[in-house]
Coordinates of C-alpha atoms in Angstrom, one line a residue:
M1454 CA 90.9 65.0 -238.3
D1455 CA 90.5 62.4 -235.5
T1456 CA 87.0 61.3 -234.6
E1457 CA 86.1 60.1 -231.1
L1458 CA 83.2 60.0 -228.5
V1459 CA 83.4 62.7 -225.9
P1460 CA 81.6 62.4 -222.5
S1461 CA 80.3 65.7 -221.1
G1462 CA 80.0 64.7 -217.3
S1463 CA 82.7 63.8 -214.7
L1464 CA 83.2 60.3 -213.2
S1465 CA 81.7 59.6 -209.8
A1466 CA 82.2 57.1 -207.0
M1467 CA 80.8 53.6 -207.6
F1468 CA 78.8 51.8 -205.0
G1469 CA 78.7 48.1 -204.0
S1470 CA 75.8 45.7 -204.2
L1471 CA 74.4 43.0 -201.9
V1472 CA 73.3 39.6 -203.1
L1473 CA 71.2 37.3 -200.8
T1474 CA 69.5 34.0 -201.3
A1475 CA 66.2 32.8 -199.9
G1476 CA 63.6 30.1 -200.0
M1477 CA 59.8 29.9 -199.7
L1478 CA 57.7 28.2 -197.1
T1479 CA 54.7 26.2 -198.3
S1480 CA 52.8 25.8 -194.9
P1481 CA 50.3 28.6 -194.0
V1482 CA 51.8 28.6 -190.5
D1483 CA 55.3 29.9 -189.6
L1484 CA 55.7 28.9 -185.9
E1485 CA 58.4 30.0 -183.5
W1486 CA 57.9 28.3 -180.1
S1487 CA 60.1 28.9 -177.1
A1488 CA 59.3 27.1 -173.9
P1489 CA 61.1 25.3 -171.0
P1490 CA 61.7 21.5 -171.3
Q1491 CA 58.6 20.7 -169.1
C1492 CA 56.3 22.1 -171.8
P1493 CA 55.3 20.5 -175.2
S1494 CA 57.9 20.8 -178.0
Q1495 CA 57.5 23.0 -181.1
A1496 CA 56.7 19.9 -183.2
Q1497 CA 53.9 18.9 -180.8
V1498 CA 52.4 22.4 -180.9
H1499 CA 52.6 22.4 -184.7
A1500 CA 50.9 19.0 -184.8
R1501 CA 48.0 20.3 -182.7
I1502 CA 47.6 23.2 -185.2
E1503 CA 47.5 20.8 -188.1
G1504 CA 44.9 18.7 -186.3
Y1505 CA 42.6 21.7 -186.2
L1506 CA 43.3 22.7 -189.8
Q1507 CA 42.9 19.2 -191.4
D1508 CA 39.2 19.7 -192.3
A1509 CA 39.2 23.5 -192.8
P1510 CA 40.5 25.3 -195.9
P1511 CA 43.3 27.8 -195.1
R1512 CA 42.2 31.4 -195.7
N1513 CA 45.3 33.3 -194.5
T1514 CA 49.0 32.7 -193.9
V1515 CA 50.2 33.5 -190.4
R1516 CA 53.5 33.9 -188.6
V1517 CA 53.3 33.0 -184.8
E1518 CA 55.9 33.9 -182.2
A1519 CA 55.2 32.2 -178.8
V1520 CA 57.3 32.4 -175.6
V1521 CA 56.5 30.5 -172.4
T1522 CA 58.2 31.4 -169.1
A1523 CA 57.8 30.2 -165.5
D1524 CA 55.9 32.5 -163.0
K1525 CA 55.3 31.7 -159.3
G1526 CA 54.3 28.0 -159.7
G1527 CA 52.6 28.5 -163.0
W1528 CA 53.4 29.6 -166.6
V1529 CA 53.0 32.8 -168.6
L1530 CA 52.5 32.7 -172.4
S1531 CA 53.3 35.7 -174.7
V1532 CA 52.0 35.0 -178.2
A1533 CA 52.0 37.3 -181.2
T1534 CA 50.4 36.5 -184.6
V1535 CA 51.4 38.4 -187.8
G1536 CA 49.1 38.0 -190.8
S1537 CA 50.1 38.2 -194.4
D1538 CA 49.2 41.9 -194.4
G1539 CA 51.9 42.6 -191.7
V1540 CA 49.2 43.4 -188.9
R1541 CA 50.5 42.1 -185.5
Q1542 CA 48.2 40.9 -182.6
Q1543 CA 49.6 40.3 -179.1
R1544 CA 48.3 38.3 -176.2
V1545 CA 49.5 37.4 -172.7
V1546 CA 48.0 34.3 -171.0
K1547 CA 48.7 32.8 -167.6
D1548 CA 48.0 29.2 -166.6
E1549 CA 49.1 26.6 -164.0
D1550 CA 49.5 24.0 -166.8
C1551 CA 51.9 24.5 -169.8
E1552 CA 49.8 22.0 -171.8
G1553 CA 46.9 24.4 -171.6
L1554 CA 49.1 27.2 -173.0
A1555 CA 50.2 25.0 -175.9
E1556 CA 46.5 24.4 -176.6
V1557 CA 45.9 28.2 -176.6
V1558 CA 48.6 28.7 -179.2
A1559 CA 47.1 26.0 -181.4
V1560 CA 43.6 27.4 -181.2
L1561 CA 44.5 31.0 -181.8
T1562 CA 46.8 30.0 -184.8
A1563 CA 44.1 27.8 -186.4
L1564 CA 41.5 30.5 -186.1
A1565 CA 43.8 33.1 -187.6
V1566 CA 44.5 30.8 -190.6
S1567 CA 40.9 29.6 -191.1
P1568 CA 38.0 31.3 -189.3
E1569 CA 35.9 28.2 -190.1
V1570 CA 37.8 26.1 -187.6
E1571 CA 35.6 24.9 -184.7
A1572 CA 37.7 24.7 -181.5
E1573 CA 35.8 22.6 -178.9
E1574 CA 36.1 23.9 -175.4
P1575 CA 36.2 21.4 -172.5
E1576 CA 33.0 20.9 -170.7
P1577 CA 33.0 21.9 -167.0
E1578 CA 33.0 19.1 -164.5
P1579 CA 29.7 18.6 -162.6
E1580 CA 29.8 19.8 -159.0
L1581 CA 29.2 17.1 -156.4
E1582 CA 26.2 17.6 -154.1
R1583 CA 27.3 18.3 -150.5
E1584 CA 25.6 16.8 -147.5
P1585 CA 23.9 19.4 -145.3
E1586 CA 26.1 20.4 -142.4
P1587 CA 24.7 20.0 -138.9
P1588 CA 23.4 23.3 -137.4
L1589 CA 25.9 25.1 -135.2
P1590 CA 25.2 25.5 -131.5
R1591 CA 23.7 28.8 -130.6
P1592 CA 26.3 30.8 -128.7
E1593 CA 25.6 32.0 -125.2
P1594 CA 25.1 35.8 -124.8
Q1595 CA 28.3 37.6 -123.6
P1596 CA 28.3 40.7 -121.4
P1597 CA 29.0 43.9 -123.4
Q1598 CA 32.7 44.8 -123.6
P1599 CA 34.0 48.3 -123.5
A1600 CA 34.6 49.8 -126.9
E1601 CA 38.2 49.8 -127.9
P1602 CA 39.7 52.7 -129.7
S1603 CA 39.6 52.2 -133.5
P1604 CA 43.0 51.6 -134.9
E1605 CA 44.5 54.0 -137.4
P1606 CA 43.9 53.0 -141.0
S1607 CA 46.8 51.2 -142.4
Q1608 CA 48.3 52.0 -145.7
P1609 CA 47.2 49.6 -148.5
P1610 CA 50.0 47.3 -149.7
E1611 CA 51.7 48.5 -152.9
P1612 CA 50.9 46.3 -155.8
E1613 CA 53.6 43.9 -156.9
P1614 CA 55.2 44.8 -160.2
P1615 CA 54.5 42.2 -163.0
P1616 CA 57.3 39.8 -163.8
P1617 CA 59.6 41.1 -166.4
D1618 CA 58.8 38.3 -168.9
A1619 CA 55.0 38.6 -168.5
T1620 CA 54.6 41.4 -171.1
P1621 CA 56.5 41.9 -174.3
K1622 CA 59.1 44.8 -174.5
S1623 CA 57.4 46.2 -177.6
D1624 CA 54.4 45.4 -179.7
R1625 CA 56.0 46.8 -182.8
P1626 CA 56.9 44.2 -185.5
R1627 CA 60.6 43.4 -185.8
P1628 CA 62.6 44.5 -188.9
R1629 CA 62.6 42.2 -191.8
V1630 CA 65.3 41.8 -194.4
G1631 CA 64.6 40.7 -198.0
V1632 CA 65.9 40.2 -201.5
R1633 CA 64.1 41.4 -204.7
V1634 CA 64.7 40.5 -208.3
A1635 CA 63.1 42.7 -211.0
G1636 CA 63.0 43.1 -214.8
G1637 CA 61.4 45.4 -217.3
A1638 CA 62.1 48.2 -219.7
G1639 CA 63.6 51.7 -219.5
L1640 CA 63.5 54.8 -221.7
G1641 CA 65.2 58.2 -221.5
W1642 CA 68.5 57.7 -219.6
M1643 CA 69.4 55.3 -222.5
P1644 CA 67.6 54.5 -225.7
P1645 CA 64.6 52.1 -225.2
G1646 CA 65.6 48.7 -224.0
G1647 CA 65.5 46.0 -221.3
E1648 CA 66.7 46.4 -217.7
L1649 CA 67.4 44.1 -214.7
G1650 CA 67.6 44.9 -211.0
L1651 CA 68.7 43.1 -207.8
A1652 CA 67.8 44.8 -204.5
A1653 CA 68.4 44.2 -200.7
T1654 CA 65.3 45.5 -198.7
L1655 CA 64.7 46.4 -195.0
S1656 CA 61.2 47.0 -193.7
R1657 CA 59.5 47.5 -190.4
G1658 CA 55.8 48.5 -190.0
W1659 CA 55.1 51.7 -192.0
W1660 CA 58.6 52.3 -193.4
A1661 CA 61.1 50.5 -195.7
A1662 CA 64.5 51.1 -197.3
E1663 CA 66.4 49.4 -200.1
L1664 CA 69.6 49.3 -202.0
E1665 CA 69.5 48.2 -205.7
A1666 CA 72.0 47.4 -208.4
Q1667 CA 70.5 47.9 -211.9
L1668 CA 71.8 46.9 -215.4
G1669 CA 70.7 48.6 -218.7
L1670 CA 71.0 45.9 -221.3
P1671 CA 73.0 46.7 -224.5
R1672 CA 71.4 49.2 -227.0
P1673 CA 72.8 50.0 -230.5
V1674 CA 72.6 53.7 -231.6
R1675 CA 73.3 54.7 -235.2
V1676 CA 73.4 58.0 -236.9
S1677 CA 73.5 58.9 -240.6
P1678 CA 74.7 57.3 -242.8
G1679 CA 73.5 54.4 -240.6
T1680 CA 76.8 52.5 -240.0
V1681 CA 78.3 55.2 -237.7
G1682 CA 77.3 55.4 -234.0
A1683 CA 77.9 53.5 -230.8
D1684 CA 76.7 50.5 -228.7
L1685 CA 75.6 51.5 -225.3
V1686 CA 75.3 49.6 -222.0
G1687 CA 74.6 51.2 -218.6
W1688 CA 74.6 50.4 -214.9
T1689 CA 73.5 52.2 -211.7
I1690 CA 73.3 51.8 -207.9
A1691 CA 70.1 53.2 -206.4
G1692 CA 69.1 53.9 -202.8
R1693 CA 65.5 54.5 -201.8
G1694 CA 63.5 55.3 -198.7
C1695 CA 59.8 54.5 -198.6
G1696 CA 56.7 55.2 -196.5
V1697 CA 54.4 52.1 -196.7
V1698 CA 50.6 52.7 -197.0
P1699 CA 48.5 49.5 -196.2
M1700 CA 45.6 49.2 -198.6
T1701 CA 44.2 45.7 -197.7
R1702 CA 45.6 42.7 -195.7
R1703 CA 47.7 41.6 -198.7
L1704 CA 48.1 44.9 -200.7
T1705 CA 50.5 47.7 -199.7
L1706 CA 51.6 50.9 -201.5
P1707 CA 55.2 51.9 -200.8
L1708 CA 55.8 55.5 -201.8
C1709 CA 59.6 55.8 -202.4
A1710 CA 62.1 58.5 -203.3
G1711 CA 65.9 58.3 -203.6
L1712 CA 69.0 58.8 -205.7
E1713 CA 70.9 56.7 -208.3
A1714 CA 74.3 57.0 -209.8
G1715 CA 76.1 55.1 -212.5
Q1716 CA 77.6 55.2 -216.0
V1717 CA 76.6 54.8 -219.6
R1718 CA 79.4 53.0 -221.4
A1719 CA 79.6 53.7 -225.2
T1720 CA 81.7 51.6 -227.7
P1721 CA 82.2 53.5 -231.0
V1722 CA 81.1 51.8 -234.2
G1723 CA 82.4 52.9 -237.7
L1724 CA 84.6 55.8 -236.3
E1725 CA 88.3 56.3 -236.8
N1726 CA 90.6 56.1 -233.7
E1727 CA 87.8 54.4 -231.8
T1728 CA 87.9 55.3 -228.1
P1729 CA 85.3 53.9 -225.7
A1730 CA 83.6 56.4 -223.3
A1731 CA 81.9 56.0 -219.9
P1732 CA 80.2 59.3 -218.9
V1733 CA 78.5 59.6 -215.5
W1734 CA 74.7 59.4 -214.9
I1735 CA 73.1 60.8 -211.7
A1736 CA 69.4 61.1 -211.1
A1737 CA 66.7 61.7 -208.5
L1738 CA 64.1 58.9 -208.2
I1739 CA 60.3 59.1 -207.5
S1740 CA 58.8 55.6 -207.2
P1741 CA 55.1 54.9 -206.3
L1742 CA 55.3 51.1 -206.0
L1743 CA 52.7 48.3 -205.5
R1744 CA 53.3 45.1 -203.4
I1745 CA 51.0 42.1 -203.2
A1746 CA 51.8 39.5 -200.4
V1747 CA 51.2 36.0 -201.7
H1748 CA 52.8 34.5 -198.6
P1749 CA 54.2 35.9 -195.3
R1750 CA 57.7 35.6 -196.9
V1751 CA 56.9 36.2 -200.6
G1752 CA 55.7 39.4 -202.3
L1753 CA 55.1 40.4 -205.9
W1754 CA 56.1 44.0 -207.0
L1755 CA 55.0 46.4 -209.8
M1756 CA 57.6 49.2 -210.0
P1757 CA 57.0 52.3 -212.1
E1758 CA 59.7 54.9 -211.6
L1759 CA 60.4 58.5 -212.7
Q1760 CA 64.1 59.6 -213.1
L1761 CA 65.1 63.2 -213.0
G1762 CA 68.6 63.5 -214.5
L1763 CA 71.0 65.7 -212.4
V1764 CA 74.1 64.7 -214.4
R1765 CA 73.3 63.4 -217.9
P1766 CA 75.7 61.8 -220.4
E1767 CA 75.9 63.5 -223.8
L1768 CA 77.7 61.6 -226.5
H1769 CA 79.0 63.3 -229.7
A1770 CA 81.1 62.3 -232.7
Q1771 CA 83.5 64.2 -235.0
N1772 CA 84.6 66.7 -232.5
R1773 CA 81.0 67.4 -231.3
E1774 CA 79.7 68.0 -234.7
I1775 CA 77.3 64.9 -234.6
E1776 CA 75.2 64.1 -231.6
V1777 CA 75.0 60.3 -231.0
F1778 CA 72.9 60.3 -227.9
A1779 CA 71.7 62.9 -225.3
P1780 CA 69.1 62.0 -222.7
G1781 CA 66.4 64.5 -221.5
V1782 CA 65.8 65.7 -218.0
A1783 CA 63.0 63.2 -217.3
S1784 CA 63.1 59.5 -218.1
G1785 CA 61.4 56.4 -216.7
R1786 CA 61.3 52.7 -216.3
L1787 CA 58.6 50.1 -215.6
R1788 CA 59.5 46.7 -214.0
A1789 CA 58.0 43.8 -212.2
G1790 CA 59.7 41.7 -209.5
V1791 CA 59.5 39.0 -206.8
E1792 CA 60.7 39.6 -203.2
I1793 CA 61.7 37.0 -200.7
V1794 CA 61.6 38.1 -197.0
F1795 CA 63.5 36.4 -194.1

């Protein structure tokens, strides 16, 4: 009688994966400066910030987005600061001198990075004493004039609308794309063993989404008499949606749920007429994650996850007489990872 491995589920469609690259910034300030040529350059503004920070230890990492536009003989500055916890603060400042607006950006950024910075304000210029003006001649009395009818009250002029560039279109933070690499261990959907994951992430404010490719490293499974069984390796593609709960300036709690689908590939060992099998694995995911921001563009993740099997691979030998491996309904994994945000 022939002996082979038999998968109990049906094959499903496979998904693609996204691989991105990234780098880390070492400065506590990530500055984006946009201004006309008459204004200081981005390098000059950054130098002013460094001048304030040279004697003060950095306490935070800050991303700054500053835009200067012309406005009726003067200038309008729209500046937003985003701390390492993702909290965004917006200001709009007007001035006749663009140099003054550059100084505003430098002071606000330095104070956001290190509250110990002492920004010296310019002293007001002393007012010159005026000579007393000669007394005006006393006017001669005029005969009373007949009262004129009071004119009808005129309508007050309508206020002019603010210039379109004076206020930002939205105070909401812009979407941010990232890449996360994670590794750890899994148990249940396959025998205990190591797992690796590579994910593309998208986040904005209180929500996040991600697409992750995962690999279950090879696991040997043996049944009596010990030399018969299979070598297993698995892969999945997972999609998750998350609600992000801020805990502190650097600590957030993404609460995620989603689905994953893949295969568990089995290579027979010690069986006649060896035939590899690749049954389908589909599961619902519940993932209360933990993210710590160590830089505006870098985060550390701790990723416990519960898997609820919807389609589970059952592997048997000798025409289903011997069970090689059959996962339960619930399984789990625990991984840690590093995320780079652009």
